[in-house]
């Protein structure tokens, strides 16, 4: 009888794959137009692709387990895969922002502030009412997210988001063997 993999072992390869795919998409977007990284559409596409890949790999793991998986197993698998993917992504982003293109945080901060102002305007707010100091604070706060400390802090906060996403994915991926019901 073949021994089944633990959720941790089963999540390593999918986590590596998802992390590398995420990193490849980030670098492709950077080479096409670096301001794409500050686009809401880019983030949305990345999240959808992320969910699709986790569900795909989760279903493969569930099939390896005989077609059934408890919520706990599905949660553990998803959470570990997401953490591994996140670690790969943060390492790649640190390389991008601090080694490959140290001026990129400024470009992305400017693009993010511009996107925010456009969103404010679309909701009827007048961005011209904002003072120069407020705009500078927004730009600096956004730029701080791309520093080494900011990226590590965001990853720490991201762990909470990862857990919530893993809970959702665990609910999607679980499948109970109803033949065991009496």
XYZ file of N, CA, C and O in Angstrom:
728
model
N 0.835 -1.178 0.000
C 0.000 0.000 0.000
C 0.882 1.245 0.000
O 1.841 1.345 0.751
N 0.554 2.173 -0.868
C 1.335 3.401 -0.986
C 1.035 4.333 0.180
O -0.106 4.524 0.569
N 2.110 4.900 0.758
C 1.937 5.808 1.883
C 1.515 7.180 1.375
O 2.087 7.704 0.418
N 0.498 7.757 2.025
C 0.000 9.063 1.624
C 0.901 10.154 2.174
O 1.425 10.049 3.276
N 1.037 11.230 1.375
C 1.839 12.368 1.800
C 1.080 13.183 2.843
O -0.139 13.284 2.793
N 1.821 13.761 3.758
C 1.203 14.689 4.698
C 0.847 15.967 3.938
O 1.421 16.230 2.866
N -0.073 16.775 4.453
C -0.405 18.036 3.773
C 0.829 18.929 3.581
O 0.951 19.603 2.566
N 1.744 18.892 4.556
C 2.945 19.717 4.429
C 3.784 19.288 3.232
O 4.167 20.099 2.401
N 4.075 17.992 3.151
C 4.891 17.484 2.039
C 4.182 17.685 0.696
O 4.814 18.009 -0.296
N 2.883 17.469 0.692
C 2.126 17.618 -0.554
C 2.064 19.074 -1.003
O 1.932 19.347 -2.193
N 2.167 20.028 -0.082
C 2.030 21.446 -0.416
C 3.336 22.080 -0.885
O 3.310 23.169 -1.459
N 4.459 21.410 -0.669
C 5.750 22.021 -1.020
C 5.849 22.268 -2.523
O 6.129 23.394 -2.958
N 5.628 21.241 -3.330
C 5.761 21.394 -4.788
C 4.755 22.407 -5.357
O 5.140 23.285 -6.120
N 3.466 22.329 -4.984
C 2.540 23.357 -5.465
C 2.918 24.768 -4.998
O 2.797 25.733 -5.753
N 3.394 24.889 -3.770
C 3.811 26.196 -3.262
C 4.963 26.765 -4.071
O 4.972 27.952 -4.419
N 5.945 25.914 -4.369
C 7.070 26.340 -5.200
C 6.596 26.744 -6.596
O 7.005 27.782 -7.130
N 5.726 25.935 -7.162
C 5.218 26.217 -8.512
C 4.441 27.530 -8.540
O 4.674 28.377 -9.409
N 3.538 27.712 -7.604
C 2.720 28.932 -7.571
C 3.609 30.152 -7.316
O 3.429 31.199 -7.931
N 4.574 30.022 -6.425
C 5.494 31.122 -6.158
C 6.294 31.509 -7.382
O 6.461 32.703 -7.687
N 6.792 30.518 -8.112
C 7.571 30.801 -9.320
C 6.694 31.381 -10.434
O 7.131 32.284 -11.152
N 5.463 30.889 -10.562
C 4.536 31.458 -11.554
C 4.226 32.906 -11.197
O 4.247 33.795 -12.060
N 3.967 33.158 -9.924
C 3.688 34.517 -9.464
C 4.871 35.443 -9.740
O 4.704 36.569 -10.210
N 6.054 34.950 -9.452
C 7.258 35.726 -9.685
C 7.467 35.986 -11.179
O 7.826 37.105 -11.571
N 7.234 34.969 -12.003
C 7.384 35.138 -13.453
C 6.412 36.199 -13.972
O 6.790 37.057 -14.780
N 5.171 36.159 -13.492
C 4.181 37.148 -13.928
C 4.594 38.549 -13.485
O 4.477 39.511 -14.250
N 5.105 38.665 -12.273
C 5.570 39.965 -11.775
C 6.704 40.503 -12.643
O 6.692 41.670 -13.046
N 7.665 39.661 -12.952
C 8.806 40.104 -13.757
C 8.393 40.403 -15.195
O 8.893 41.354 -15.799
N 7.484 39.622 -15.746
C 6.992 39.903 -17.106
C 6.285 41.250 -17.129
O 6.517 42.068 -18.025
N 5.435 41.493 -16.132
C 4.748 42.789 -16.055
C 5.762 43.914 -15.896
O 5.623 44.977 -16.513
N 6.791 43.692 -15.105
C 7.830 44.706 -14.921
C 8.519 45.024 -16.251
O 8.749 46.191 -16.575
N 8.860 43.989 -17.012
C 9.569 44.218 -18.272
C 8.669 44.835 -19.332
O 9.147 45.583 -20.183
N 7.368 44.538 -19.293
C 6.435 45.147 -20.254
C 6.242 46.620 -19.917
O 6.422 47.496 -20.762
N 5.825 46.897 -18.682
C 5.600 48.266 -18.216
C 5.540 48.211 -16.700
O 4.581 47.677 -16.133
N 6.534 48.767 -16.053
C 6.644 48.639 -14.600
C 5.437 49.201 -13.854
O 5.121 48.742 -12.762
N 4.724 50.152 -14.445
C 3.558 50.709 -13.759
C 2.398 49.714 -13.698
O 1.458 49.922 -12.934
N 2.476 48.637 -14.476
C 1.453 47.588 -14.383
C 1.417 46.989 -12.976
O 0.370 46.543 -12.512
N 2.554 46.992 -12.295
C 2.624 46.423 -10.948
C 1.783 47.206 -9.950
O 1.425 46.685 -8.898
N 1.456 48.451 -10.265
C 0.618 49.275 -9.383
C -0.836 49.275 -9.837
O -1.676 49.917 -9.217
N -1.133 48.541 -10.874
C -2.486 48.502 -11.435
C -3.385 47.556 -10.648
O -2.973 46.462 -10.253
N -4.597 47.979 -10.431
C -5.575 47.122 -9.777
C -5.892 45.890 -10.610
O -6.127 44.812 -10.074
N -5.872 46.043 -11.924
C -6.150 44.906 -12.815
C -5.088 43.837 -12.678
O -5.382 42.643 -12.696
N -3.848 44.254 -12.562
C -2.763 43.289 -12.390
C -2.967 42.485 -11.107
O -2.832 41.265 -11.096
N -3.292 43.182 -10.038
C -3.545 42.507 -8.766
C -4.709 41.537 -8.843
O -4.651 40.431 -8.310
N -5.766 41.946 -9.523
C -6.945 41.097 -9.659
C -6.629 39.835 -10.462
O -6.995 38.723 -10.065
N -5.919 39.994 -11.560
C -5.541 38.840 -12.382
C -4.641 37.900 -11.579
O -4.811 36.680 -11.626
N -3.711 38.471 -10.828
C -2.805 37.648 -10.022
C -3.570 36.853 -8.966
O -3.294 35.669 -8.748
N -4.544 37.482 -8.317
C -5.330 36.790 -7.286
C -6.163 35.667 -7.892
O -6.230 34.560 -7.350
N -6.797 35.935 -9.027
C -7.608 34.903 -9.685
C -6.728 33.724 -10.082
O -7.075 32.563 -9.839
N -5.576 34.004 -10.688
C -4.662 32.941 -11.086
C -4.185 32.151 -9.871
O -4.115 30.919 -9.902
N -3.914 32.851 -8.790
C -3.479 32.236 -7.543
C -4.540 31.254 -7.040
O -4.240 30.108 -6.712
N -5.808 31.697 -6.981
C -6.893 30.830 -6.520
C -7.056 29.624 -7.438
O -7.221 28.494 -6.965
N -7.002 29.847 -8.736
C -7.167 28.752 -9.694
C -6.075 27.699 -9.497
O -6.355 26.488 -9.465
N -4.830 28.147 -9.330
C -3.733 27.193 -9.156
C -3.837 26.425 -7.838
O -3.619 25.214 -7.810
N -4.183 27.112 -6.757
C -4.321 26.418 -5.466
C -5.443 25.376 -5.542
O -5.298 24.250 -5.058
N -6.561 25.752 -6.148
C -7.675 24.804 -6.266
C -7.275 23.624 -7.147
O -7.568 22.468 -6.824
N -6.569 23.895 -8.234
C -6.106 22.823 -9.120
C -5.211 21.845 -8.366
O -5.431 20.626 -8.391
N -4.192 22.376 -7.682
C -3.280 21.502 -6.947
C -3.974 20.832 -5.761
O -3.669 19.692 -5.428
N -4.902 21.525 -5.131
C -5.654 20.936 -4.022
C -6.505 19.765 -4.473
O -6.602 18.748 -3.782
N -7.120 19.906 -5.638
C -7.920 18.793 -6.170
C -7.040 17.605 -6.543
O -7.445 16.450 -6.375
N -5.846 17.895 -7.042
C -4.914 16.805 -7.341
C -4.554 16.057 -6.050
O -4.534 14.829 -6.029
N -4.275 16.814 -5.000
C -3.928 16.189 -3.724
C -5.110 15.397 -3.173
O -4.938 14.281 -2.673
N -6.310 15.947 -3.293
C -7.509 15.239 -2.831
C -7.668 13.923 -3.592
O -8.006 12.893 -3.011
N -7.387 13.942 -4.902
C -7.472 12.715 -5.703
C -6.442 11.692 -5.216
O -6.731 10.488 -5.154
N -5.232 12.168 -4.854
C -4.208 11.264 -4.321
C -4.654 10.619 -3.015
O -4.257 9.500 -2.699
N -5.490 11.347 -2.267
C -5.973 10.828 -0.984
C -7.178 9.903 -1.153
O -7.751 9.467 -0.166
N -7.574 9.653 -2.366
C -8.707 8.762 -2.605
C -9.994 9.499 -2.917
O -11.070 8.909 -2.883
N -9.905 10.787 -3.201
C -11.088 11.553 -3.582
C -11.767 12.277 -2.440
O -12.738 13.000 -2.650
N -11.260 12.098 -1.231
C -11.872 12.747 -0.068
C -10.784 13.439 0.751
O -9.656 12.949 0.843
N -11.155 14.572 1.339
C -10.195 15.323 2.146
C -10.969 16.096 3.204
O -11.977 16.729 2.907
N -10.487 16.038 4.432
C -11.142 16.775 5.506
C -10.833 18.268 5.377
O -9.889 18.662 4.692
N -11.624 19.065 6.075
C -11.395 20.507 6.051
C -10.009 20.837 6.611
O -9.286 21.666 6.056
N -9.620 20.183 7.694
C -8.315 20.440 8.311
C -7.164 20.139 7.372
O -6.202 20.907 7.280
N -7.250 19.021 6.685
C -6.206 18.657 5.724
C -6.166 19.671 4.581
O -5.089 20.102 4.164
N -7.350 20.050 4.071
C -7.418 21.020 2.986
C -6.875 22.375 3.427
O -6.142 23.035 2.682
N -7.203 22.788 4.653
C -6.680 24.052 5.183
C -5.158 24.001 5.300
O -4.459 24.919 4.867
N -4.637 22.933 5.907
C -3.182 22.805 6.073
C -2.466 22.822 4.734
O -1.448 23.506 4.567
N -2.984 22.066 3.771
C -2.386 22.029 2.443
C -2.364 23.431 1.835
O -1.324 23.897 1.359
N -3.506 24.112 1.868
C -3.613 25.448 1.265
C -2.702 26.446 1.973
O -1.990 27.218 1.320
N -2.711 26.448 3.287
C -1.934 27.425 4.059
C -0.434 27.251 3.816
O 0.281 28.229 3.589
N 0.041 26.014 3.841
C 1.469 25.754 3.615
C 1.858 26.153 2.198
O 2.894 26.795 1.986
N 1.029 25.803 1.211
C 1.329 26.172 -0.177
C 1.370 27.699 -0.340
O 2.250 28.234 -1.019
N 0.451 28.393 0.310
C 0.404 29.852 0.216
C 1.634 30.467 0.880
O 2.224 31.417 0.346
N 2.029 29.949 2.028
C 3.209 30.488 2.714
C 4.465 30.282 1.865
O 5.273 31.207 1.705
N 4.640 29.100 1.323
C 5.811 28.827 0.476
C 5.802 29.753 -0.733
O 6.821 30.358 -1.089
N 4.657 29.894 -1.349
C 4.512 30.802 -2.491
C 4.839 32.240 -2.088
O 5.529 32.960 -2.818
N 4.359 32.652 -0.929
C 4.616 34.006 -0.441
C 6.090 34.264 -0.181
O 6.601 35.355 -0.472
N 6.776 33.282 0.367
C 8.211 33.433 0.637
C 8.974 33.602 -0.672
O 9.847 34.469 -0.792
N 8.642 32.793 -1.658
C 9.303 32.916 -2.960
C 9.010 34.287 -3.573
O 9.914 34.945 -4.095
N 7.779 34.714 -3.483
C 7.398 36.011 -4.041
C 8.128 37.157 -3.358
O 8.610 38.081 -4.023
N 8.212 37.120 -2.034
C 8.863 38.234 -1.328
C 10.353 38.279 -1.636
O 10.929 39.363 -1.800
N 10.995 37.122 -1.752
C 12.414 37.105 -2.103
C 12.612 37.700 -3.502
O 13.503 38.532 -3.724
N 11.760 37.301 -4.443
C 11.853 37.831 -5.799
C 11.574 39.319 -5.860
O 12.226 40.063 -6.616
N 10.625 39.794 -5.058
C 10.308 41.217 -5.044
C 11.420 42.026 -4.379
O 11.726 43.138 -4.812
N 12.026 41.482 -3.349
C 13.155 42.166 -2.723
C 14.281 42.323 -3.740
O 14.888 43.393 -3.849
N 14.546 41.268 -4.501
C 15.553 41.367 -5.560
C 15.170 42.432 -6.587
O 16.015 43.234 -7.002
N 13.910 42.446 -6.975
C 13.450 43.407 -7.980
C 13.564 44.842 -7.475
O 14.082 45.714 -8.170
N 13.106 45.092 -6.253
C 13.053 46.464 -5.734
C 14.380 46.982 -5.195
O 14.560 48.191 -5.093
N 15.303 46.086 -4.824
C 16.528 46.550 -4.182
C 17.796 46.239 -4.963
O 18.828 46.845 -4.694
N 17.727 45.295 -5.905
C 18.920 44.938 -6.665
C 18.748 45.287 -8.146
O 19.558 46.007 -8.717
N 17.681 44.794 -8.751
C 17.484 44.972 -10.187
C 17.135 46.408 -10.534
O 17.723 46.994 -11.452
N 16.172 46.999 -9.812
C 15.725 48.362 -10.125
C 15.376 49.115 -8.835
O 14.211 49.201 -8.459
N 16.390 49.683 -8.177
C 16.131 50.405 -6.924
C 15.243 51.647 -7.100
O 14.697 52.148 -6.117
N 15.065 52.138 -8.316
C 14.192 53.301 -8.527
C 12.725 52.888 -8.686
O 11.837 53.745 -8.686
N 12.466 51.602 -8.790
C 11.101 51.112 -9.002
C 10.131 51.490 -7.884
O 8.990 51.853 -8.181
N 10.521 51.459 -6.613
C 9.575 51.873 -5.569
C 9.037 53.293 -5.777
O 7.856 53.542 -5.542
N 9.891 54.204 -6.241
C 9.428 55.575 -6.503
C 8.426 55.600 -7.656
O 7.410 56.292 -7.585
N 8.704 54.843 -8.705
C 7.800 54.774 -9.856
C 6.451 54.209 -9.433
O 5.397 54.745 -9.786
N 6.483 53.133 -8.655
C 5.238 52.501 -8.220
C 4.481 53.371 -7.219
O 3.248 53.398 -7.234
N 5.200 54.085 -6.369
C 4.536 54.987 -5.419
C 3.804 56.087 -6.184
O 2.648 56.401 -5.879
N 4.461 56.674 -7.187
C 3.817 57.717 -7.996
C 2.601 57.164 -8.732
O 1.545 57.796 -8.777
N 2.744 55.962 -9.313
C 1.632 55.357 -10.046
C 0.473 55.026 -9.096
O -0.696 55.212 -9.451
N 0.790 54.544 -7.900
C -0.260 54.215 -6.931
C -1.010 55.456 -6.473
O -2.242 55.439 -6.353
N -0.277 56.530 -6.221
C -0.926 57.783 -5.818
C -1.809 58.291 -6.952
O -2.946 58.717 -6.721
N -1.315 58.200 -8.169
C -2.112 58.640 -9.326
C -3.385 57.793 -9.454
O -4.468 58.323 -9.696
N -3.249 56.482 -9.284
C -4.424 55.600 -9.338
C -5.425 55.958 -8.237
O -6.637 55.967 -8.463
N -4.916 56.257 -7.038
C -5.782 56.632 -5.922
C -6.531 57.921 -6.227
O -7.739 58.027 -5.965
N -5.831 58.884 -6.792
C -6.476 60.156 -7.136
C -7.554 59.957 -8.201
O -8.623 60.565 -8.140
N -7.282 59.094 -9.171
C -8.275 58.806 -10.214
C -9.504 58.116 -9.628
O -10.634 58.403 -10.017
N -9.292 57.223 -8.680
C -10.413 56.537 -8.029
C -11.228 57.537 -7.219
O -12.460 57.516 -7.253
N -10.536 58.415 -6.499
C -11.239 59.449 -5.728
C -12.106 60.303 -6.650
O -13.259 60.604 -6.333
N -11.536 60.662 -7.784
C -12.265 61.495 -8.740
C -13.473 60.756 -9.311
O -14.541 61.350 -9.496
N -13.327 59.455 -9.546
C -14.449 58.682 -10.093
C -15.601 58.569 -9.090
O -16.742 58.361 -9.479
N -15.285 58.697 -7.786
C -16.323 58.672 -6.754
C -16.857 60.066 -6.435
O -17.642 60.235 -5.511
N -16.400 61.050 -7.179
C -16.929 62.394 -7.016
C -16.123 63.301 -6.116
O -16.476 64.461 -5.918
N -15.045 62.794 -5.538
C -14.196 63.642 -4.694
C -13.282 64.470 -5.588
O -12.920 64.055 -6.695
N -12.913 65.611 -5.114
C -12.024 66.479 -5.874
C -10.606 66.330 -5.326
O -10.304 66.839 -4.252
N -9.724 65.647 -6.078
C -8.355 65.452 -5.592
C -7.576 66.764 -5.457
O -6.585 66.826 -4.740
N -8.034 67.814 -6.118
C -7.350 69.102 -6.014
C -7.495 69.703 -4.621
O -6.750 70.612 -4.262
N -8.461 69.217 -3.849
C -8.658 69.712 -2.487
C -7.593 69.197 -1.525
O -7.497 69.676 -0.405
N -6.822 68.199 -1.962
C -5.775 67.646 -1.102
C -4.558 68.568 -1.132
O -4.159 69.054 -2.192
N -3.975 68.765 0.036
C -2.786 69.617 0.107
C -1.564 68.859 -0.411
O -1.562 67.633 -0.506
N -0.535 69.607 -0.711
C 0.720 69.013 -1.168
C 1.296 68.094 -0.096
O 1.847 67.045 -0.414
N 1.121 68.489 1.176
C 1.627 67.671 2.275
C 0.913 66.318 2.323
O 1.533 65.285 2.562
N -0.413 66.341 2.110
C -1.173 65.089 2.118
C -0.718 64.181 0.974
O -0.569 62.962 1.155
N -0.515 64.739 -0.193
C -0.047 63.951 -1.334
C 1.341 63.377 -1.065
O 1.613 62.214 -1.387
N 2.209 64.199 -0.469
C 3.552 63.718 -0.139
C 3.509 62.601 0.902
O 4.270 61.639 0.816
N 2.607 62.721 1.885
C 2.450 61.665 2.895
C 1.961 60.370 2.253
O 2.435 59.284 2.592
N 0.995 60.481 1.329
C 0.497 59.292 0.619
C 1.623 58.629 -0.160
O 1.791 57.408 -0.115
N 2.384 59.444 -0.872
C 3.479 58.927 -1.688
C 4.530 58.252 -0.808
O 5.006 57.162 -1.121
N 4.882 58.872 0.317
C 5.897 58.319 1.215
C 5.404 57.030 1.877
O 6.163 56.063 2.001
N 4.139 57.013 2.289
C 3.583 55.801 2.899
C 3.586 54.649 1.892
O 3.910 53.504 2.241
N 3.250 54.956 0.649
C 3.256 53.926 -0.390
C 4.684 53.469 -0.665
O 4.951 52.274 -0.802
N 5.603 54.404 -0.724
C 7.000 54.060 -0.979
C 7.558 53.186 0.148
O 8.343 52.271 -0.098
N 7.149 53.456 1.386
C 7.629 52.666 2.525
C 7.214 51.204 2.434
O 7.861 50.337 3.015
N 6.138 50.920 1.716
C 5.718 49.531 1.532
C 6.719 48.732 0.710
O 6.717 47.507 0.751
N 7.571 49.430 -0.053
C 8.531 48.754 -0.923
C 9.924 48.664 -0.312
O 10.809 48.084 -0.915
N 10.112 49.224 0.889
C 11.394 49.068 1.571
C 11.505 47.644 2.085
O 10.502 46.926 2.177
N 12.709 47.248 2.449
C 12.905 45.891 2.972
C 12.046 45.664 4.214
O 11.336 44.657 4.316
N 12.077 46.628 5.126
C 11.262 46.515 6.343
C 9.775 46.500 6.026
O 9.005 45.744 6.630
N 9.364 47.333 5.083
C 7.956 47.391 4.685
C 7.486 46.089 4.063
O 6.377 45.622 4.332
N 8.350 45.487 3.251
C 7.975 44.220 2.626
C 7.868 43.101 3.656
O 6.947 42.283 3.589
N 8.789 43.068 4.597
C 8.737 42.034 5.637
C 7.511 42.251 6.526
O 6.806 41.302 6.873
N 7.226 43.510 6.874
C 6.047 43.824 7.689
C 4.773 43.418 6.936
O 3.873 42.808 7.512
N 4.704 43.733 5.648
C 3.529 43.361 4.853
C 3.378 41.850 4.760
O 2.260 41.336 4.752
N 4.497 41.131 4.688
C 4.424 39.671 4.665
C 3.864 39.161 5.992
O 3.046 38.241 6.013
N 4.288 39.769 7.095
C 3.763 39.381 8.411
C 2.265 39.600 8.503
O 1.518 38.731 8.967
N 1.794 40.772 8.059
C 0.350 41.028 8.030
C -0.332 40.106 7.023
O -1.470 39.686 7.217
N 0.391 39.781 5.964
C -0.152 38.897 4.944
C -0.445 37.504 5.467
O -1.325 36.815 4.947
N 0.283 37.073 6.502
C 0.036 35.744 7.078
C -1.403 35.616 7.567
O -2.016 34.554 7.433
N -1.951 36.700 8.117
C -3.348 36.681 8.561
C -4.267 36.530 7.346
O -5.204 35.725 7.358
N -3.970 37.271 6.293
C -4.760 37.179 5.058
C -4.609 35.787 4.452
O -5.582 35.198 3.977
N -3.378 35.246 4.483
C -3.144 33.895 3.973
C -4.006 32.876 4.718
O -4.541 31.948 4.118
N -4.106 33.036 6.026
C -4.911 32.106 6.830
C -6.382 32.199 6.426
O -7.064 31.170 6.306
N -6.871 33.405 6.196
C -8.271 33.573 5.780
C -8.496 32.956 4.409
O -9.488 32.246 4.188
N -7.559 33.201 3.504
C -7.668 32.602 2.164
C -7.625 31.078 2.266
O -8.385 30.376 1.599
N -6.734 30.552 3.123
C -6.639 29.102 3.298
C -7.928 28.533 3.887
O -8.331 27.416 3.540
N -8.597 29.281 4.763
C -9.891 28.839 5.292
C -10.915 28.722 4.166
O -11.663 27.741 4.088
N -10.945 29.712 3.308
C -11.876 29.695 2.162
C -11.539 28.531 1.242
O -12.426 27.771 0.828
N -10.255 28.372 0.936
C -9.846 27.280 0.054
C -10.083 25.918 0.709
O -10.452 24.958 0.026
N -9.892 25.828 2.013
C -10.175 24.582 2.721
C -11.635 24.188 2.588
O -11.970 23.020 2.389
N -12.516 25.202 2.680
C -13.951 24.924 2.518
C -14.271 24.493 1.091
O -15.148 23.645 0.876
N -13.569 25.052 0.123
C -13.803 24.691 -1.280
C -13.278 23.287 -1.572
O -13.925 22.504 -2.274
N -12.110 22.967 -1.034
C -11.437 21.714 -1.382
C -11.891 20.498 -0.579
O -11.696 19.368 -1.016
N -12.476 20.703 0.585
C -12.858 19.553 1.409
C -13.948 18.742 0.692
O -14.745 19.260 -0.060
N -13.901 17.461 0.943
C -14.943 16.582 0.417
C -15.042 15.406 1.370
O -14.067 14.698 1.607
N -16.230 15.229 1.901
C -16.478 14.206 2.923
C -16.949 12.930 2.237
O -17.732 12.970 1.285
N -16.513 11.812 2.752
C -16.952 10.500 2.256
C -18.299 10.190 2.902
O -18.372 9.799 4.068
N -19.352 10.381 2.146
C -20.707 10.192 2.677
C -21.061 8.722 2.892
O -22.011 8.406 3.585
N -20.263 7.818 2.338
C -20.522 6.393 2.549
C -20.211 5.980 3.982
O -20.626 4.923 4.424
N -19.471 6.821 4.692
C -19.139 6.513 6.080
C -20.231 6.964 7.050
O -20.185 6.648 8.227
N -21.217 7.709 6.530
C -22.343 8.138 7.371
C -23.219 6.939 7.686
O -23.486 6.092 6.846
N -23.711 6.853 8.883
C -24.571 5.728 9.285
C -26.003 6.177 9.236
O -26.470 7.048 9.765
